[in-house]
Coordinates of C-alpha atoms and ligand atoms in Angstrom, one line a residue:
X1 CA -15.1 -0.5 -0.9
X2 CA -17.9 2.1 -1.5
X3 CA -17.5 5.7 -2.4
X4 CA -20.9 7.0 -1.5
X5 CA -23.2 4.2 -2.5
X6 CA -21.0 2.9 -5.4
X7 CA -18.6 0.0 -4.9
X8 CA -15.2 0.7 -6.4
X9 CA -11.9 -0.9 -6.8
X10 CA -8.8 1.3 -7.0
X11 CA -8.1 -0.1 -10.6
X12 CA -10.4 -1.9 -13.0
X13 CA -10.8 -2.9 -16.6
X14 CA -13.9 -1.2 -18.1
X15 CA -15.1 -3.7 -20.7
X16 CA -17.5 -1.2 -22.3
X17 CA -14.8 1.4 -23.0
X18 CA -12.1 -1.3 -23.4
X19 CA -9.8 0.6 -21.1
X20 CA -8.1 0.4 -17.7
X21 CA -9.3 3.0 -15.2
X22 CA -7.9 4.1 -11.9
X23 CA -8.9 6.5 -9.2
X24 CA -6.4 9.3 -9.6
X25 CA -5.2 9.6 -6.0
X26 CA -3.3 12.8 -6.4
X27 CA -6.6 14.7 -6.0
X28 CA -8.1 13.0 -3.0
X29 CA -9.6 13.8 -0.5
X30 CA -11.1 16.9 -2.1
X31 CA -11.7 15.7 -5.7
X32 CA -12.7 12.3 -6.8
X33 CA -11.3 11.8 -10.3
X34 CA -11.2 8.7 -12.5
X35 CA -8.7 8.5 -15.4
X36 CA -8.0 5.9 -18.1
X37 CA -4.5 4.7 -18.6
X38 CA -3.7 3.6 -22.2
X39 CA -0.1 3.6 -23.1
X40 CA 3.1 2.3 -21.4
X41 CA 4.0 5.9 -20.7
X42 CA 0.6 6.5 -19.0
X43 CA 1.2 3.6 -16.7
X44 CA 4.8 4.5 -16.0
X45 CA 3.8 8.1 -15.2
X46 CA 0.9 6.9 -13.0
X47 CA 3.1 4.8 -10.9
X48 CA 6.1 7.1 -10.7
X49 CA 4.1 10.3 -10.0
X50 CA 1.8 8.4 -7.6
X51 CA -1.6 8.7 -9.3
X52 CA -1.6 5.1 -8.0
X53 CA 0.5 4.1 -5.1
X54 CA 0.8 1.4 -2.4
X55 CA 2.7 -1.7 -3.0
X56 CA -0.1 -4.1 -4.1
X57 CA -1.7 -1.5 -6.3
X58 CA 1.6 -0.6 -8.0
X59 CA 1.9 -4.4 -8.8
X60 CA -1.6 -4.5 -10.2
X61 CA -1.1 -1.4 -12.3
X62 CA 2.2 -2.7 -13.7
X63 CA 0.4 -5.9 -14.8
X64 CA -2.3 -3.9 -16.6
X65 CA 0.4 -1.7 -18.1
X66 CA 2.1 -4.8 -19.5
X67 CA -1.3 -6.0 -20.9
X68 CA -1.9 -2.6 -22.7
X69 CA 1.6 -2.7 -24.1
X70 CA 1.0 -6.2 -25.5
X71 CA -2.2 -5.0 -27.1
X72 CA -0.2 -2.5 -29.1
X73 CA 2.9 -4.5 -29.8
X74 CA 3.3 -8.1 -28.6
X75 CA 6.9 -8.5 -29.6
X76 CA 9.6 -9.8 -27.3
X77 CA 11.4 -6.4 -27.7
X78 CA 8.3 -4.5 -26.4
X79 CA 7.7 -7.1 -23.6
X80 CA 11.2 -6.5 -22.3
X81 CA 11.2 -2.7 -22.9
X82 CA 7.9 -2.5 -20.9
X83 CA 9.3 -4.6 -18.1
X84 CA 12.3 -2.2 -17.9
X85 CA 10.2 1.0 -18.2
X86 CA 7.7 0.0 -15.5
X87 CA 10.3 -1.6 -13.2
X88 CA 12.3 1.7 -13.2
X89 CA 9.3 3.7 -11.9
X90 CA 9.6 3.0 -8.1
X91 CA 12.4 1.0 -6.6
X92 CA 11.2 -0.1 -3.1
X93 CA 7.9 -1.9 -3.4
X94 CA 8.7 -5.5 -4.4
X95 CA 5.2 -6.2 -5.7
X96 CA 6.2 -4.2 -8.8
X97 CA 8.9 -6.7 -9.7
X98 CA 6.8 -9.6 -8.6
X99 CA 3.9 -8.6 -10.9
X100 CA 6.2 -7.8 -13.9
X101 CA 8.0 -11.1 -13.5
X102 CA 4.7 -13.0 -13.3
X103 CA 3.6 -11.4 -16.6
X104 CA 6.9 -12.0 -18.4
X105 CA 7.0 -15.6 -17.3
X106 CA 3.5 -16.2 -18.6
X107 CA 3.9 -14.3 -21.8
X108 CA 7.3 -15.2 -23.1
X109 CA 6.5 -18.8 -24.2
X110 CA 3.3 -17.7 -25.9
X111 CA 3.0 -16.9 -29.6
X112 CA 2.7 -13.1 -30.1
X113 CA -1.0 -13.2 -31.3
X114 CA -2.0 -14.8 -28.0
X115 CA -0.1 -12.5 -25.7
X116 CA -2.5 -9.5 -25.2
X117 CA -5.5 -11.6 -24.3
X118 CA -3.5 -13.8 -21.9
X119 CA -2.0 -10.6 -20.4
X120 CA -5.3 -9.0 -19.7
X121 CA -6.6 -12.3 -18.1
X122 CA -3.5 -12.5 -15.9
X123 CA -3.7 -8.9 -14.8
X124 CA -7.4 -9.4 -13.8
X125 CA -6.3 -12.6 -11.9
X126 CA -3.6 -10.6 -10.0
X127 CA -6.2 -8.1 -9.0
X128 CA -8.7 -10.7 -7.9
X129 CA -6.0 -12.5 -5.9
X130 CA -5.0 -9.3 -4.2
X131 CA -8.6 -8.6 -3.2
X132 CA -9.0 -12.2 -1.7
X133 CA -5.6 -12.0 0.1
X134 CA -6.5 -8.7 1.7
X135 CA -9.9 -10.1 2.7
X136 CA -8.1 -13.0 4.4
X137 CA -5.6 -10.6 6.1
X138 CA -8.7 -9.0 7.6
X139 CA -10.1 -12.4 8.7
X140 CA -6.8 -13.2 10.5
X141 CA -6.2 -9.6 11.8
X142 CA -9.7 -9.5 13.2
X143 CA -8.6 -12.2 15.7
X144 CA -5.8 -9.9 16.9
X145 CA -8.3 -7.1 17.4
X146 CA -10.8 -9.4 19.1
X147 CA -8.2 -10.6 21.6
X148 CA -7.5 -7.0 22.6
X149 CA -11.2 -6.1 22.7
X150 CA -11.8 -9.1 25.1
X151 CA -9.3 -7.7 27.6
X152 CA -10.9 -4.2 27.6
X153 CA -14.0 -3.1 29.5
X154 CA -17.1 -3.9 27.5
X155 CA -17.9 -1.2 24.9
X156 CA -14.5 0.5 25.0
X157 CA -12.9 0.9 21.5
X158 CA -9.7 -0.8 20.5
X159 CA -7.5 2.1 19.7
X160 CA -5.4 1.4 16.6
X161 CA -2.6 3.6 15.2
X162 CA -1.7 3.3 11.5
X163 CA 0.8 5.0 9.4
X164 CA 0.6 6.1 5.7
X165 CA -2.2 4.6 3.7
X166 CA -2.3 0.8 3.7
X167 CA -5.9 1.0 2.9
X168 CA -8.1 -0.1 0.0
X169 CA -6.6 2.7 -2.1
X170 CA -3.1 1.2 -1.7
X171 CA -4.4 -2.2 -2.8
X172 CA -7.0 -3.4 -5.3
X173 CA -9.6 -3.5 -2.5
X174 CA -9.9 -3.9 1.3
X175 CA -6.3 -2.7 2.1
X176 CA -3.9 -4.6 4.2
X177 CA -3.6 -2.7 7.5
X178 CA -7.2 -1.5 7.1
X179 CA -8.8 -4.8 6.3
X180 CA -8.8 -6.0 10.0
X181 CA -10.1 -2.6 11.0
X182 CA -13.0 -2.7 8.4
X183 CA -13.9 -6.2 9.4
X184 CA -13.8 -5.4 13.1
X185 CA -16.0 -2.3 12.6
X186 CA -18.4 -4.3 10.4
X187 CA -18.6 -7.0 13.1
X188 CA -19.7 -4.4 15.6
X189 CA -16.4 -4.4 17.6
X190 CA -15.7 -0.7 18.5
X191 CA -12.5 0.6 17.1
X192 CA -10.9 4.0 17.0
X193 CA -8.1 4.7 14.5
X194 CA -5.3 7.2 15.0
X195 CA -4.3 8.2 11.5
X196 CA -0.7 9.5 11.2
X197 CA -0.7 12.3 8.7
X198 CA 2.4 10.8 7.1
X199 CA 4.6 13.6 5.8
X200 CA 5.8 14.5 3.3
X201 CA 2.9 13.5 1.0
X202 CA 0.3 13.1 3.7
X203 CA -1.2 9.8 2.6
X204 CA -2.7 9.4 6.0
X205 CA -4.3 12.8 6.0
X206 CA -5.4 12.7 2.4
X207 CA -6.2 9.0 1.9
X208 CA -6.6 7.0 5.1
X209 CA -8.7 9.7 6.8
X210 CA -10.9 9.8 3.6
X211 CA -11.3 6.0 3.7
X212 CA -12.1 5.9 7.4
X213 CA -14.7 8.7 7.0
X214 CA -16.2 6.9 3.9
X215 CA -16.7 3.7 5.9
X216 CA -17.9 5.4 9.1
X217 CA -14.9 4.2 11.2
X218 CA -14.3 6.6 14.2
X219 CA -10.8 8.1 13.8
X220 CA -8.6 11.1 14.6
X221 CA -5.9 12.5 12.4
X222 CA -2.7 13.0 14.3
X223 CA 0.6 14.6 13.4
X224 CA 3.4 12.2 12.8
X225 CA 5.1 13.1 16.0
X226 CA 2.1 12.5 18.3
X227 CA 2.2 8.7 18.2
X228 CA 4.9 8.2 20.8
X229 CA 3.1 10.6 23.2
X230 CA -0.2 8.8 22.8
X231 CA 1.5 5.4 23.4
X232 CA 3.2 6.7 26.6
X233 CA -0.2 7.8 27.9
X234 CA -1.7 4.4 27.3
X235 CA -4.0 5.7 24.5
X236 CA -3.0 3.2 21.8
X237 CA -3.8 -0.5 22.1
X238 CA -2.3 -1.7 18.8
X239 CA -0.3 -0.4 15.8
X240 CA -1.0 -1.9 12.4
X241 CA 0.9 -0.8 9.3
X242 CA 1.5 -2.0 5.8
X243 CA 4.8 -2.8 4.1
X244 CA 6.4 -2.3 0.7
X245 CA 8.9 -5.1 1.1
X246 CA 9.4 -7.7 3.9
X247 CA 12.5 -9.7 4.0
X248 CA 12.7 -13.5 4.3
X249 CA 13.8 -12.9 7.9
X250 CA 10.8 -10.6 8.8
X251 CA 12.4 -7.1 8.5
X252 CA 9.8 -4.7 7.3
X253 CA 10.3 -1.8 4.9
X254 CA 7.5 0.7 4.9
X255 CA 6.7 4.4 4.5
X256 CA 9.3 6.7 6.2
X257 CA 8.5 7.1 9.9
X258 CA 7.3 3.5 10.5
X259 CA 10.5 2.7 12.2
X260 CA 10.0 5.5 14.8
X261 CA 6.5 4.2 15.5
X262 CA 7.9 0.7 16.1
X263 CA 10.5 2.0 18.5
X264 CA 7.9 3.9 20.4
X265 CA 5.6 0.9 20.4
X266 CA 8.4 -1.3 21.8
X267 CA 9.3 1.2 24.5
X268 CA 5.6 1.3 25.6
X269 CA 4.7 -2.4 25.3
X270 CA 2.2 -1.7 22.5
X271 CA 1.9 -4.6 20.0
X272 CA 3.2 -3.6 16.6
X273 CA 1.7 -5.7 13.7
X274 CA 2.4 -5.4 10.0
X275 CA -0.2 -6.6 7.4
X276 CA 0.9 -7.9 4.0
X277 CA -0.1 -10.2 1.2
X278 CA 2.6 -12.7 0.3
X279 CA 3.8 -11.0 -3.0
X280 CA 5.2 -8.3 -0.6
X281 CA 7.8 -10.8 0.7
X282 CA 11.2 -10.6 -1.0
X283 CA 12.5 -14.1 -0.4
X284 CA 15.9 -13.1 -1.8
X285 CA 16.6 -10.5 0.9
X286 CA 17.6 -11.3 4.5
X287 CA 18.9 -8.0 5.8
X288 CA 16.4 -5.2 5.2
X289 CA 18.6 -2.3 6.3
X290 CA 21.6 -3.3 4.1
X291 CA 19.8 -4.7 1.1
X292 CA 16.5 -3.0 0.4
X293 CA 16.8 0.0 -2.0
X294 CA 15.2 3.0 -0.5
X295 CA 13.5 5.4 -2.9
X296 CA 14.7 9.0 -2.6
X297 CA 12.0 11.3 -4.0
X298 CA 12.1 14.9 -5.0
X299 CA 12.7 17.4 -2.2
X300 CA 9.7 19.4 -3.6
X301 CA 7.5 17.0 -1.6
X302 CA 9.2 18.2 1.6
X303 CA 9.2 21.9 0.9
X304 CA 5.6 22.0 -0.4
X305 CA 2.3 20.7 0.8
X306 CA -1.0 20.3 -1.1
X307 CA -4.5 21.0 0.3
X308 CA -7.8 22.7 -0.2
X309 CA -7.6 26.5 -0.5
X310 CA -10.3 28.8 0.8
X311 CA -12.1 28.9 -2.6
X312 CA -12.4 25.0 -2.5
X313 CA -9.7 24.4 -5.2
X314 CA -6.8 22.0 -4.6
X315 CA -3.7 24.1 -4.2
X316 CA -0.1 23.7 -3.2
X317 CA 1.9 26.0 -1.0
X318 CA 5.6 26.3 -0.1
X319 CA 6.4 25.9 3.6
X320 CA 10.2 26.5 3.7
X321 CA 12.5 29.4 2.6
X322 CA 13.1 29.6 -1.2
X323 CA 16.7 28.3 -1.0
X324 CA 16.3 25.5 1.6
X325 CA 17.4 22.1 0.3
X326 CA 15.5 19.0 1.3
X327 CA 16.2 15.3 1.7
X328 CA 13.3 13.0 1.0
X329 CA 13.9 9.3 1.7
X330 CA 10.5 7.7 1.2
X331 CA 10.8 4.5 3.2
X332 CA 12.6 3.1 6.2
X333 CA 13.2 -0.4 7.6
X334 CA 11.8 -1.7 10.8
X335 CA 13.9 -4.6 12.1
X336 CA 12.0 -7.9 12.7
X337 CA 12.8 -7.7 16.5
X338 CA 10.4 -4.7 16.8
X339 CA 7.6 -6.4 15.0
X340 CA 5.0 -8.4 17.1
X341 CA 3.6 -10.3 14.1
X342 CA 3.1 -10.4 10.4
X343 CA -0.6 -10.6 9.4
X344 CA -0.8 -12.5 6.0
X345 CA -3.5 -14.2 4.0
X346 CA -2.4 -17.5 5.5
X347 CA -2.4 -16.4 9.1
X348 CA -0.3 -14.4 11.6
X349 CA 3.4 -15.3 11.6
X350 CA 6.1 -14.3 14.0
X351 CA 8.4 -11.8 12.2
X352 CA 11.3 -14.3 11.6
X353 CA 12.7 -16.6 9.0
X354 CA 11.1 -19.6 10.7
X355 CA 7.8 -17.9 11.1
X356 CA 7.5 -16.9 7.5
X357 CA 8.8 -20.3 6.3
X358 CA 6.2 -22.2 8.4
X359 CA 3.4 -20.2 6.7
X360 CA 4.9 -20.2 3.2
X361 CA 7.0 -23.4 2.8
X362 CA 6.2 -23.4 -0.9
X363 CA 7.5 -19.9 -1.5
X364 CA 10.4 -19.9 0.9
X365 CA 12.0 -22.8 -1.1
Ligands
LIG1 O1 4.8 5.9 -1.2 P1 3.5 5.1 -1.1 O2 2.3 5.9 -0.8 O3 3.4 4.1 -2.3 O4 3.7 4.2 0.2 C1 2.7 3.3 0.6 C2 3.1 2.6 1.8 O5 4.1 2.8 2.4 C3 2.1 1.5 2.3 O6 2.2 1.4 3.7 C4 2.6 0.2 1.7 O7 2.7 0.3 0.3 C5 1.7 -0.9 2.0 S1 0.2 -0.8 1.1 C6 -0.9 -2.0 1.5

């Protein structure tokens, strides 16, 4: 997507400088910073400390991290140590393990001198596939939005609530939840997006709001607790979120607070869709609540918030008493029964084992 007039991806290989570059998301929306990642430790820090975040982008960054590691030392020992180091960064998004496994499966049989070039090719392929999958998620999700638009008085916007940032910044490009929104907006279908701020790190306020403004999509930032109220008043037509791991049975793990939105949507008859590329499906897991590891992050993210201070600089303030302890589970699981449909690159599936198997018979096996 464009930043100003310049098209960007969230991660790319700069051939001239021979380095991988990312948009450092810690500084958005107030500062647009690009940094190069060079060593395995750079990539591990970037994923763990959320310079890059969002399940598909975490996978893409890990793939490039493996490629850079191979360029320095293509031994089996380094391949395995890099897999371990990057895999340990964040536990919930399955795209991380998917990408690392794809790299290791490709590289292990190759002679050491061939590994770095093959790894860079594969990382680029993973990025391109993510972009195309997300574009297709938009094509299929657009039909959902069109259906709702057709039932509304002409010209009235389809009002879509989204949680966290499942936008182009969370993927390589397009985003998952945002791809249908961008494609509807581009097709001239009026949409209005309610952007959950998404405490504690405020990915909605910082990132989704920035994306919507950048693309000219009408939107309102809302506090996390406002969604249920707006749904009760009939002000939300549709919820679309992303996911960090979806089970083979259609349970959806996503940013903390997603479950509460799904409950409110169910109570108010609002369709609740989840958009995902197929690498986000964990075919080995059937019960999301019991089996998906939920990342617990530092309580500092709860007790402090970051924003722009009066002098324009990015600053952090503490919002709770000095000694207040905090719990910070970063994700929750929405059971399949609360999900209206899963929007994938192959079409929209019911959130069920049969629904997913019908779209992905090759993977389900
Ligand atoms: O902790 P984050 O910012 O990595 O969490 C991101 C989300 O929860 C997204 O909704 C999810 O990764 C899907 S991204 C297309």
